[in-house]
XYZ file of C-alpha atoms in Angstrom:
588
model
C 12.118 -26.581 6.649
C 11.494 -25.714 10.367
C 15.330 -24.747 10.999
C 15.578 -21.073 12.309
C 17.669 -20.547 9.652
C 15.309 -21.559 6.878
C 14.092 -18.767 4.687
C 10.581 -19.730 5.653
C 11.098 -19.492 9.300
C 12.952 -15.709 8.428
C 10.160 -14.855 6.366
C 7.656 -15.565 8.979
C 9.100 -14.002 11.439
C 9.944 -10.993 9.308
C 6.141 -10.629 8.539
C 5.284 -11.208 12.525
C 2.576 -8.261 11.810
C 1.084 -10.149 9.423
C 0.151 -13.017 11.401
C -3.041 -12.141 12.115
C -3.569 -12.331 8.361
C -2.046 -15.868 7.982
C -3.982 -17.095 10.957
C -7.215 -15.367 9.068
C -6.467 -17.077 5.862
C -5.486 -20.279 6.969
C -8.626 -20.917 8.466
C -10.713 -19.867 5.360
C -8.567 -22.755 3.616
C -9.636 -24.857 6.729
C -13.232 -24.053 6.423
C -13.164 -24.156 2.774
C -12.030 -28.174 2.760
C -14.223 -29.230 5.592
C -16.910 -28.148 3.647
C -15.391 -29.664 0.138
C -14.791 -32.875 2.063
C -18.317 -33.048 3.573
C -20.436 -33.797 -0.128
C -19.057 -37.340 -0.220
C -20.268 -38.206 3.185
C -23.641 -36.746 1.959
C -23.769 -39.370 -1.042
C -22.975 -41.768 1.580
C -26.627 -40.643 3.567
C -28.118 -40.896 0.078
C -27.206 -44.416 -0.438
C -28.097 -45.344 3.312
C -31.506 -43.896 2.634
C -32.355 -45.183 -0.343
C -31.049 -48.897 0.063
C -32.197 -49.029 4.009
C -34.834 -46.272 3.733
C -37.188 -46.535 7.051
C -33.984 -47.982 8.921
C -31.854 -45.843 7.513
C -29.191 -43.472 9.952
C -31.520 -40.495 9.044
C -34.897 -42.560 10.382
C -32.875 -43.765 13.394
C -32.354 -39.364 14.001
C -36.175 -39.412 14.221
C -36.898 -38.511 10.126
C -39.055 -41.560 9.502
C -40.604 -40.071 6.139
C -38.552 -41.193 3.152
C -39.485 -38.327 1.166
C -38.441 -36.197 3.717
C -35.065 -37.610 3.899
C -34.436 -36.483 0.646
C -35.225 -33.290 1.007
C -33.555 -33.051 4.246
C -30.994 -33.931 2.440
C -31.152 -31.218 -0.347
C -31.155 -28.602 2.033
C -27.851 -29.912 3.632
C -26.122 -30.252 0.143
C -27.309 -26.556 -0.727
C -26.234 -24.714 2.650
C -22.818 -26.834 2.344
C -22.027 -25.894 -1.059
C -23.089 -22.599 -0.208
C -20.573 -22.441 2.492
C -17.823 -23.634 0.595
C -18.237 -21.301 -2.041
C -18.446 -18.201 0.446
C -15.157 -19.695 1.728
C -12.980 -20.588 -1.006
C -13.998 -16.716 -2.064
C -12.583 -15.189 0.868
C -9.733 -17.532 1.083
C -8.822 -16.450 -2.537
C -9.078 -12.574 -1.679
C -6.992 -12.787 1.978
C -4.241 -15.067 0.163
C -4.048 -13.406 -2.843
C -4.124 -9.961 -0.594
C -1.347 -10.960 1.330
C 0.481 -12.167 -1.463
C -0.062 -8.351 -2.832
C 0.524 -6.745 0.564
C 3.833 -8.917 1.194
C 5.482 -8.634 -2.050
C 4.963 -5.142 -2.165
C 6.272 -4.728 1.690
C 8.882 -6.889 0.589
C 10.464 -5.093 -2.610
C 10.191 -1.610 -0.893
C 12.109 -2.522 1.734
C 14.375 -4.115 0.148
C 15.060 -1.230 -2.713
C 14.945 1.142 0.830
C 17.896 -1.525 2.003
C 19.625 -0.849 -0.974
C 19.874 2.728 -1.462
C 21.389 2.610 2.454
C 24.133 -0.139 1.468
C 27.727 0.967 1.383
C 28.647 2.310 -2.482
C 31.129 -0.631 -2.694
C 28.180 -2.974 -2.635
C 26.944 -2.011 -6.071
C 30.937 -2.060 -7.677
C 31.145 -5.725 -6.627
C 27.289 -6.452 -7.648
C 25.841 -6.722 -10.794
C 22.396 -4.681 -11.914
C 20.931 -7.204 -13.659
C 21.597 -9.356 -10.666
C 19.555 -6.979 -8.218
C 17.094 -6.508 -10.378
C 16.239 -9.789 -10.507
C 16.275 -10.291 -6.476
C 13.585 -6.964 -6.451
C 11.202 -8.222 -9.297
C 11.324 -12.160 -10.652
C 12.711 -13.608 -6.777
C 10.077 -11.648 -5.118
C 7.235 -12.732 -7.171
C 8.357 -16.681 -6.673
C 7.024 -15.793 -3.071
C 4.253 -13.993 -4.290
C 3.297 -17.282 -6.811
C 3.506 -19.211 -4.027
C 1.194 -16.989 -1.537
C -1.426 -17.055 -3.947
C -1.275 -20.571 -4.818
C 0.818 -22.854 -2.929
C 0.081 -21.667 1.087
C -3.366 -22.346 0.293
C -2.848 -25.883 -1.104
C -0.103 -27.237 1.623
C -3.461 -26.298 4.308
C -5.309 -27.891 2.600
C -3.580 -30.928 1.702
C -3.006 -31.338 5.614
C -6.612 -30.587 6.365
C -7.577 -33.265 3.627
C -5.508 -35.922 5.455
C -6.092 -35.333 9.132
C -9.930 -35.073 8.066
C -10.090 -37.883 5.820
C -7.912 -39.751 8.145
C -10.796 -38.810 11.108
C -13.455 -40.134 9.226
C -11.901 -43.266 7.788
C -11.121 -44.054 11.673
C -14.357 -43.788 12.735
C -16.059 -46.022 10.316
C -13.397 -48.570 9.487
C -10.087 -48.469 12.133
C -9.040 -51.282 10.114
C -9.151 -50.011 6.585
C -8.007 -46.296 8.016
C -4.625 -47.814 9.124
C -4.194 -49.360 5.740
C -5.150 -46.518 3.563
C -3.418 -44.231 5.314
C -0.353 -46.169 5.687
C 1.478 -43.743 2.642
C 1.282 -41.168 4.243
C 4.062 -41.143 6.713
C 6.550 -42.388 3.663
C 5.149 -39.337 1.387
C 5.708 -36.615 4.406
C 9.612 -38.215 4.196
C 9.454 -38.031 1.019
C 8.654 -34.596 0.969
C 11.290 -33.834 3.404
C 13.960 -35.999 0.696
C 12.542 -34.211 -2.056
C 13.477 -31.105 -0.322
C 17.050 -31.511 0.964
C 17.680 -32.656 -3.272
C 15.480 -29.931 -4.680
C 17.047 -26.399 -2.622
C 20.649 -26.277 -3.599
C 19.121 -27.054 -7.086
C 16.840 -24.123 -6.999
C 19.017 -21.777 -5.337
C 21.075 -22.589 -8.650
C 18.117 -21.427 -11.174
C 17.857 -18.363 -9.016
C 21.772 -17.542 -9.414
C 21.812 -18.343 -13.038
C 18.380 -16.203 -13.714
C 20.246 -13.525 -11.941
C 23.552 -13.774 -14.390
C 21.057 -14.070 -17.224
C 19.238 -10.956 -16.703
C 22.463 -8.937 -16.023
C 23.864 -9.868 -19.231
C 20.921 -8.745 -20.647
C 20.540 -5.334 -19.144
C 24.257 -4.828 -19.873
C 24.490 -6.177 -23.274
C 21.069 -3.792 -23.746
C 22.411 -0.430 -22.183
C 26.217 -1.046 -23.796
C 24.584 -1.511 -27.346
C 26.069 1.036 -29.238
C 29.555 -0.290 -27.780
C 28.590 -3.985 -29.214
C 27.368 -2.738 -32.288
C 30.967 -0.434 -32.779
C 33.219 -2.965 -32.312
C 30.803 -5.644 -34.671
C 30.788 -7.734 -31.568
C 26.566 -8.802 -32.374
C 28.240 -12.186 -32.989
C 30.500 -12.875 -30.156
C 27.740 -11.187 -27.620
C 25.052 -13.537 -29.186
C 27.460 -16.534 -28.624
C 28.214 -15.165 -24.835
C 24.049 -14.745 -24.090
C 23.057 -18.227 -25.826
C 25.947 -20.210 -23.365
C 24.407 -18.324 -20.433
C 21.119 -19.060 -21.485
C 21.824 -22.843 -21.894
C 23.342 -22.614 -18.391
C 19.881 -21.170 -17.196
C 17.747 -23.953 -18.853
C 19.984 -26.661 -17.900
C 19.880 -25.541 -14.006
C 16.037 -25.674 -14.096
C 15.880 -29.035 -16.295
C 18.544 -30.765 -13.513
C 15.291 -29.293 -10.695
C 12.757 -30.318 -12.622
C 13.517 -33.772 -13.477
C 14.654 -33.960 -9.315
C 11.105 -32.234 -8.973
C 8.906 -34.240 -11.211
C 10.203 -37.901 -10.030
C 8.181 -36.628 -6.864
C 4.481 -36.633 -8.048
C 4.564 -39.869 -9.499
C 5.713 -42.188 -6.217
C 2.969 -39.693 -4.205
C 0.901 -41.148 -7.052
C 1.726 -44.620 -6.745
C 1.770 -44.512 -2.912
C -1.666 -43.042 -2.435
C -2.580 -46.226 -4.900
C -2.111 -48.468 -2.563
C -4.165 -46.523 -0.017
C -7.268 -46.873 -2.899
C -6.829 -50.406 -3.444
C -6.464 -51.147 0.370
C -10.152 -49.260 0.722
C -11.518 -50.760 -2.443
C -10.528 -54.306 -1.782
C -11.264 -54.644 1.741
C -13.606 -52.433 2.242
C -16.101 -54.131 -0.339
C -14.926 -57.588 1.730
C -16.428 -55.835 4.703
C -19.664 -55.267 3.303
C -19.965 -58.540 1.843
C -19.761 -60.400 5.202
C -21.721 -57.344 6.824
C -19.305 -55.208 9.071
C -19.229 -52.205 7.027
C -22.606 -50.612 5.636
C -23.025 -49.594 1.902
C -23.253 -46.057 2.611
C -20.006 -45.976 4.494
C -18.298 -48.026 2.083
C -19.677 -45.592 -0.551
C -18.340 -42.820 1.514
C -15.022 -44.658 2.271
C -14.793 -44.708 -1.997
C -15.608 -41.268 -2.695
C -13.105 -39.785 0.149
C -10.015 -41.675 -0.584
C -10.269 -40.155 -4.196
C -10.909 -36.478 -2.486
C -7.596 -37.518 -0.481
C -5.771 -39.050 -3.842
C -5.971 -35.639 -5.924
C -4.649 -33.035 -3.343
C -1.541 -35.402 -2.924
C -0.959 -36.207 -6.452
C -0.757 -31.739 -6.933
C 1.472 -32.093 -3.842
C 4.530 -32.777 -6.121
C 3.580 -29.178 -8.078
C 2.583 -27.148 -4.478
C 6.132 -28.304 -3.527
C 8.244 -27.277 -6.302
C 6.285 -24.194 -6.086
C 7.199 -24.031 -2.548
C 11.290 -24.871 -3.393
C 11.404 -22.257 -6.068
C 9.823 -19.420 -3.866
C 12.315 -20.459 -0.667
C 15.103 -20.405 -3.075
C 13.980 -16.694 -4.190
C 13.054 -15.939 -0.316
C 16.558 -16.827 0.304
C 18.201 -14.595 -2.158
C 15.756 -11.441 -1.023
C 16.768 -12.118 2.541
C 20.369 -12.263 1.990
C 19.613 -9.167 0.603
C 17.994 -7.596 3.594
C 20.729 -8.897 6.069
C 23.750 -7.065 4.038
C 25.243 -5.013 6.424
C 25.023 -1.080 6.160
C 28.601 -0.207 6.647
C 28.161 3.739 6.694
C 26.182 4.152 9.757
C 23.081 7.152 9.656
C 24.430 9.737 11.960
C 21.698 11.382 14.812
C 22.110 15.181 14.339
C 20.012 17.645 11.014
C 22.353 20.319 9.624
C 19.678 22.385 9.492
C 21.953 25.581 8.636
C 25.913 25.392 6.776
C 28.024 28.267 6.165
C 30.198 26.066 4.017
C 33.297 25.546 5.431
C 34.742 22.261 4.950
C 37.658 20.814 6.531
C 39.955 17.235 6.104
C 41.616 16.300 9.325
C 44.486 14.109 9.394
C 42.115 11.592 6.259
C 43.915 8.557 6.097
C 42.185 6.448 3.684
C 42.138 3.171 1.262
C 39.211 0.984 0.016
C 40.524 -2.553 1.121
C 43.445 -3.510 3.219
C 45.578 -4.455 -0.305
C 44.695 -1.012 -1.317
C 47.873 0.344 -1.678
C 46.301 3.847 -3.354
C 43.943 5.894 -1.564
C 44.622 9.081 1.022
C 47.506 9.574 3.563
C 47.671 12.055 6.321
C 45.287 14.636 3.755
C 44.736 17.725 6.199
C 42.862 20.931 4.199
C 40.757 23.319 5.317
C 38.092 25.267 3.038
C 36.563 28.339 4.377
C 33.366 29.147 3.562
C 32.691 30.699 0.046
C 36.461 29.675 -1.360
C 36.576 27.858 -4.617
C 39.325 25.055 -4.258
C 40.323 22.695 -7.183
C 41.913 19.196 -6.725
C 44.295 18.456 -9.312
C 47.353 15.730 -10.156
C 47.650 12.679 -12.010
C 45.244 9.687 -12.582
C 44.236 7.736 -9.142
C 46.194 10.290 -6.948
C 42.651 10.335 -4.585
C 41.174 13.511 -6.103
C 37.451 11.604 -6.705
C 38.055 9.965 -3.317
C 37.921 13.076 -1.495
C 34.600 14.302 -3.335
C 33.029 10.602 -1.792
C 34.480 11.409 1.659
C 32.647 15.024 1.023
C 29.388 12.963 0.528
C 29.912 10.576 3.127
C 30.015 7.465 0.605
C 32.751 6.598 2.345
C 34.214 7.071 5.662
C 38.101 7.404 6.498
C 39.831 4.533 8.442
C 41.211 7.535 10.786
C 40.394 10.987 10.658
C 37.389 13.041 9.868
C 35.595 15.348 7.520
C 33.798 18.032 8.862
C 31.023 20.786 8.045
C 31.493 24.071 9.938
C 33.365 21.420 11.979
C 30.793 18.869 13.152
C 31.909 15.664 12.312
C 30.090 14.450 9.066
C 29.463 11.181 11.200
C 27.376 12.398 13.351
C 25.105 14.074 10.709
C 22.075 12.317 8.808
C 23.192 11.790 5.983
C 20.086 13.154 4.014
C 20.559 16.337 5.590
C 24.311 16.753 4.641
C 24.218 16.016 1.012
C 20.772 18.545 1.092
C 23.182 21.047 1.130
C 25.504 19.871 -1.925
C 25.398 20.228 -5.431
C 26.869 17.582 -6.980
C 28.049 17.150 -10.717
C 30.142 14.320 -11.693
C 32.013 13.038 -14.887
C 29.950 10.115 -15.788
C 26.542 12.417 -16.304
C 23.292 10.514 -15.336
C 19.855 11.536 -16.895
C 16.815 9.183 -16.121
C 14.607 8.518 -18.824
C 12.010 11.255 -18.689
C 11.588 14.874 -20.084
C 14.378 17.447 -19.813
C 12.066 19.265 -17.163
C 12.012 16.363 -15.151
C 15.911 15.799 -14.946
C 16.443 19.395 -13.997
C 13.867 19.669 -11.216
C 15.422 16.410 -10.212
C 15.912 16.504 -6.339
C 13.843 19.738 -6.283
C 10.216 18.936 -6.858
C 8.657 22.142 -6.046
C 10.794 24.025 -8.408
C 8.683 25.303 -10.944
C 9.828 25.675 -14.910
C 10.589 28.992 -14.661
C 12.444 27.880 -11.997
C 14.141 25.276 -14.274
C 14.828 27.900 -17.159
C 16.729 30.185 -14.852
C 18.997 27.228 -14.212
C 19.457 26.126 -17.456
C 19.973 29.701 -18.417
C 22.908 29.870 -15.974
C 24.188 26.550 -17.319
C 24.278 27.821 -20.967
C 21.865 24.573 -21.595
C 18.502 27.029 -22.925
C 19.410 27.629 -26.052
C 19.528 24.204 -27.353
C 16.900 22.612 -24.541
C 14.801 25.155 -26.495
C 15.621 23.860 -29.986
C 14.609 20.209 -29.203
C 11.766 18.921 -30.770
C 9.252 19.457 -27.335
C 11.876 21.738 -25.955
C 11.464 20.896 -21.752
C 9.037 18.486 -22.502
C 11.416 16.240 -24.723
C 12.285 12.985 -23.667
C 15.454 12.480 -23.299
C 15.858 8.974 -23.302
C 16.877 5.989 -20.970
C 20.525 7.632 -19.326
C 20.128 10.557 -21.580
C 20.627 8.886 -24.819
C 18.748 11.502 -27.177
C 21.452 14.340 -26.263
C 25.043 14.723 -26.780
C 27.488 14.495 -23.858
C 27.884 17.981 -23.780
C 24.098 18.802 -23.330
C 23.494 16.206 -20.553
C 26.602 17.938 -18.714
C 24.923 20.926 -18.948
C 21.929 19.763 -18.200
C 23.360 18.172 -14.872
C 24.742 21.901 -13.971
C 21.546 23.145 -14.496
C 20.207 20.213 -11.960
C 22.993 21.408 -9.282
C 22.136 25.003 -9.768
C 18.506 24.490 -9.426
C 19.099 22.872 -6.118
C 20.726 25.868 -4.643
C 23.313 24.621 -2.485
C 25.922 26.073 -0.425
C 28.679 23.494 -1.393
C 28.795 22.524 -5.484
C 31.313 19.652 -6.015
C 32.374 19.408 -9.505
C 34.237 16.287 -11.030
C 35.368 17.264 -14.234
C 32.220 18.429 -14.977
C 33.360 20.230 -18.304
C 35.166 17.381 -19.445
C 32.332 16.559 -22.256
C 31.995 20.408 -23.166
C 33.609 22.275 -26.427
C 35.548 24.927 -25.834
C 33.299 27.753 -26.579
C 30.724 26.029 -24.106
C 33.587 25.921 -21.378
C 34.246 29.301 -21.545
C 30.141 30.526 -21.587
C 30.070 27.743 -18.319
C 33.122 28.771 -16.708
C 31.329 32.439 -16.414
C 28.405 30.863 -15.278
C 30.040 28.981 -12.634
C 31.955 32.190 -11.761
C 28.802 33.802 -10.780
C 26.683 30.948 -9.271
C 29.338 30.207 -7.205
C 29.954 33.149 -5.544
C 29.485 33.125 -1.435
C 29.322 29.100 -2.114
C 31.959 26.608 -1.325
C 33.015 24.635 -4.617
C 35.530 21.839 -4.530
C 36.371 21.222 -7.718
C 38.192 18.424 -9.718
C 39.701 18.787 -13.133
C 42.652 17.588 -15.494
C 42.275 20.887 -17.697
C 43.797 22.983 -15.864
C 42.787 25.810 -17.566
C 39.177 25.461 -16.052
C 40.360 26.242 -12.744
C 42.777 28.952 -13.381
C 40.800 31.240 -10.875
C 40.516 29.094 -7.999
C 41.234 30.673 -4.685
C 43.124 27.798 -3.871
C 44.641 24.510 -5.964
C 45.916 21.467 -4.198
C 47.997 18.886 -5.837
C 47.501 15.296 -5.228
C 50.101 12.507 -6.370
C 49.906 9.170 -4.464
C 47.494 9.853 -1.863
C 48.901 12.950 -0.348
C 49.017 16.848 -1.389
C 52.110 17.456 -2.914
C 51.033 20.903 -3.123
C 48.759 23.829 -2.728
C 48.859 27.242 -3.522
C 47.028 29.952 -5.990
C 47.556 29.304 -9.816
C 50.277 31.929 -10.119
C 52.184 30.516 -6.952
C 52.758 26.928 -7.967
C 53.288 28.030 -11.917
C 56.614 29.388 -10.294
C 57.574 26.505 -8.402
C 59.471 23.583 -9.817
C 57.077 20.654 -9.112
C 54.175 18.194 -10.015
C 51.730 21.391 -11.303
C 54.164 23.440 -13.140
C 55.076 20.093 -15.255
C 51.156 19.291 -16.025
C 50.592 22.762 -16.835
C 53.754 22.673 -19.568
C 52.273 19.447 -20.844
C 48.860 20.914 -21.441
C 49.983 24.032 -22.732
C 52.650 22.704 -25.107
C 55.302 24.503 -23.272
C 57.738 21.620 -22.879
């Protein structure tokens, strides 16, 4: 638990400006069970003054009057209660405020961490996974701020206290009742090393659980098409089992803890009760401190015997610290570059790309060199995994090439912010995403100060009014989680409409018509033909027909441009184009 590597010793020194905070807190837990410990030693100057009255330790501090003892007394009992209630208040609102303030701190900057990680990072994790890490794993820690930080102080201050006052009024019975304690702190430490692997277990299940869930939830019309309710059911229940067998294996290690704590501090009570009352009888201990002996070793018996729950509070929130941390400390593999692009004229350029997304990639881009001037419309064309969609992510900087370099009005897309790059592109993919929220919100998406009209115009452009307007709230209609409500065709349009609104110099298109009818495509292709004019657009399509009209179409097979030329100058060549063009028009 004190390793440098321990996900307590991270998280602490992750929160370092919190400290003040901790240190704030921990000392209202301090205060707070001084003042809970201190009621037992005033029953103990209650029976001292009543059984030795003018002799007792109050008359020997000069308050002869017995009556006056008592109410003595009563005033001390009131202003200590008093104090211990004002204290356990404010330890309960600066814990459970920290607990607020950290796993709020926490979760934003780890969602801020994870829109910066590398696009790979998400193809090789799961949602549900990540979701779990940002909401359930992150309020472990905040279960435990609230709850179990308070009683670990506590538990210590009990036994140093306790341990204090046992000392001073019986060395002898202190070193036998406190004799457990050194064999419960190991066994706290045994507990541990048995417990973490355990938890860290639950957590990874919980994780697999939830994404099953979230996939099994989004892909429903999928399970529900291929009657696969059964087989899905079967899949969730084993996963399930999985999960509750991972936290019954902790638990049981978990719970065998409380009960030898239990058992241990036993022996501490009998060691007080037996010998103590042996050193009243033959007159070395006095009645009020063997009443006050009694009445503390039960104040020290209870915190230990919840020590078993504090610490498997304690293991489940390091085991969900863990998983946020490892989190945190994923490396950012696309580094931020320095420079705004304030202005772009929108010419793009590929110099000398050589590309491939893992060293046994043997796809990706080879010795791509193409220059766009500013204001040309340029299609990417060729067969399936020829590297057409991986030269719209080295446009966007999702990825960067293992030699060579994109550029913008040739500065080096590295050394731009990234933010300020992709402000200037348009973007429009295949696989459309709406979030769930009204069709006004989805367009203005990216551009919050657009106003509706602002939005109509767009949609207007993207031939997406006329039926936005026939929806049951029209703009205002909710559209569903991913766009649900609305047909593929209408979310593509509404996505154009999105891109248009944004008015950027550079629109990148990937098969964006691919969901469309054919009267659409032609109402969108004049659309594009005017919103695109004195803009860049790169565009990507397997319908050739869409892109008929580009000033320029480059053919991609295997990684490299096979060819490029106008539509009317590779039709007459004998190659890869003139073959997919035959195919799609029935010409062969």
């Amino acid at each position: 638990m004190n390793s440098q590597s321990s996900p307590l010793r991270k998280l602490i020194n992750h929160f370092n400006n919190k400290k003040g905070q901790i240190y704030t807190a921990s000392t209202f837990s301090i205060l707070n069970k001084i003042f809970d410990i201190a009621p037992p030693l005033l029953i103990g100057l209650a029976v001292d003054t009543v059984v030795k009255q003018e002799e007792s330790f109050l008359a020997e501090m000069g308050i002869s009057d017995k009556i006056h003892q008592i109410y003595i007394l009563a005033i001390l009992t009131f202003i200590i209660w008093a104090l211990e209630s004002l204290f356990e208040y404010l330890l309960k609102v600066w814990w459970r405020g920290l607990a607020q303030e950290v796993q709020h701190d926490l979760r934003m900057e780890a969602y801020d961490h994870l829109q910066n990680l590398h696009i790979s990072f998400y193809q090789e994790q799961n949602s549900g996974n990540l979701t779990t890490v940002l909401n359930d794993d992150i309020n472990q820690l905040e279960r435990f701020l609230d709850i179990g930080a308070n009683d670990i102080i506590q538990t210590l201050t009990t036994v140093v206290s306790i341990g204090a006052i046992f000392f001073y009024l019986s060395p002898q019975i202190a070193l036998l009742s406190l004799t457990p304690v050194p064999f419960i702190l190991w066994g706290s430490f045994y507990f541990q090393r048995k417990v973490q692997p355990r938890y860290q277990n639950v957590r990874s299940e919980a994780g697999l659980l939830a994404s099953m869930l979230v996939n099994n939830i989004a892909g429903m019309m999928t399970i529900k098409s291929y009657v696969a309710q059964k087989f899905e059911y079967n899949r969730l229940e084993k996963q399930s089992n999985r999960y509750a067998r991972a936290n019954k294996e902790a638990i049981r290690v978990s719970s065998s803890f409380s009960p030898i704590i239990r058992m241990a501090v036993l022996c501490g009570f009998l060691f007080t009760l037996t010998i103590g009352a042996s050193q009243v009888f033959d007159g070395s201990l006095e009645v009020g401190s063997y009443s006050v002996l009694i009445f503390l070793v039960q104040r020290l018996l209870w915190p230990l015997t919840r020590l078993g729950e504090t610490f498997d509070l304690y293991q489940r929130s390091m085991a969900s610290t863990s998983r946020v941390m490892d989190l945190l400390e994923t490396e950012i593999k696309v580094i931020d570059g320095k420079e705004e692009l304030e202005s772009f004229d929108g010419e793009v350029s590929f110099e000398n790309i050589n590309f491939k997304y893992d060293e046994e990639d043997n796809t990706g881009l080879k010795d791509i060199t193409l220059k766009i001037q500013a204001g040309q419309t340029v299609a990417l064309v060729g067969p399936t995994g020829s590297g057409k969609s991986t030269m719209l992510k080295l446009l966007q900087r999702f990825y960067d090439p293992q030699s060579g370099h994109v550029n913008f009005d040739g500065r080096n897309l590295k050394e731009l912010k990234q933010n300020s790059l992709r402000s200037h592109i348009g973007f429009v993919s295949q696989d459309t995403y709406l979030f769930h929220g009204t069709v006004l919100d989805n367009i203005i998406y990216g551009s919050n100060e657009a106003t509706e009209v602002d939005a109509m115009k767009a949609a207007k452009l993207a031939e997406a009014h006329d039926f936005i307007e026939l929806l049951p709230q029209g703009y205002q209609t909710i559209v569903g989680e991913r766009g649900q409500k609305l047909s593929g065709g209408q979310r593509q349009r509404i996505a154009i409409a999105r891109a248009i609104l944004k008015d950027p110099k550079l629109f990148i298109f990937d098969e964006a018509t691919s969901a469309i009818d054919n009267e659409t495509e032609a109402a969108i292709q004049r659309s594009l033909k005017t919103i695109t004019q004195g803009r860049t657009t790169v565009m990507v399509a397997h319908r050739l027909s869409t892109i008929i009209h580009a000033d320029q179409i480059c053919v991609l097979n295997e990684g490299r441009i096979e060819q490029r030329g106008t539509h009317e100058e590779l039709i007459k060549q004998d190659g890869l184009y003139r073959a997919l063009w035959n195919v799609q028009t029935g010409n062969v």
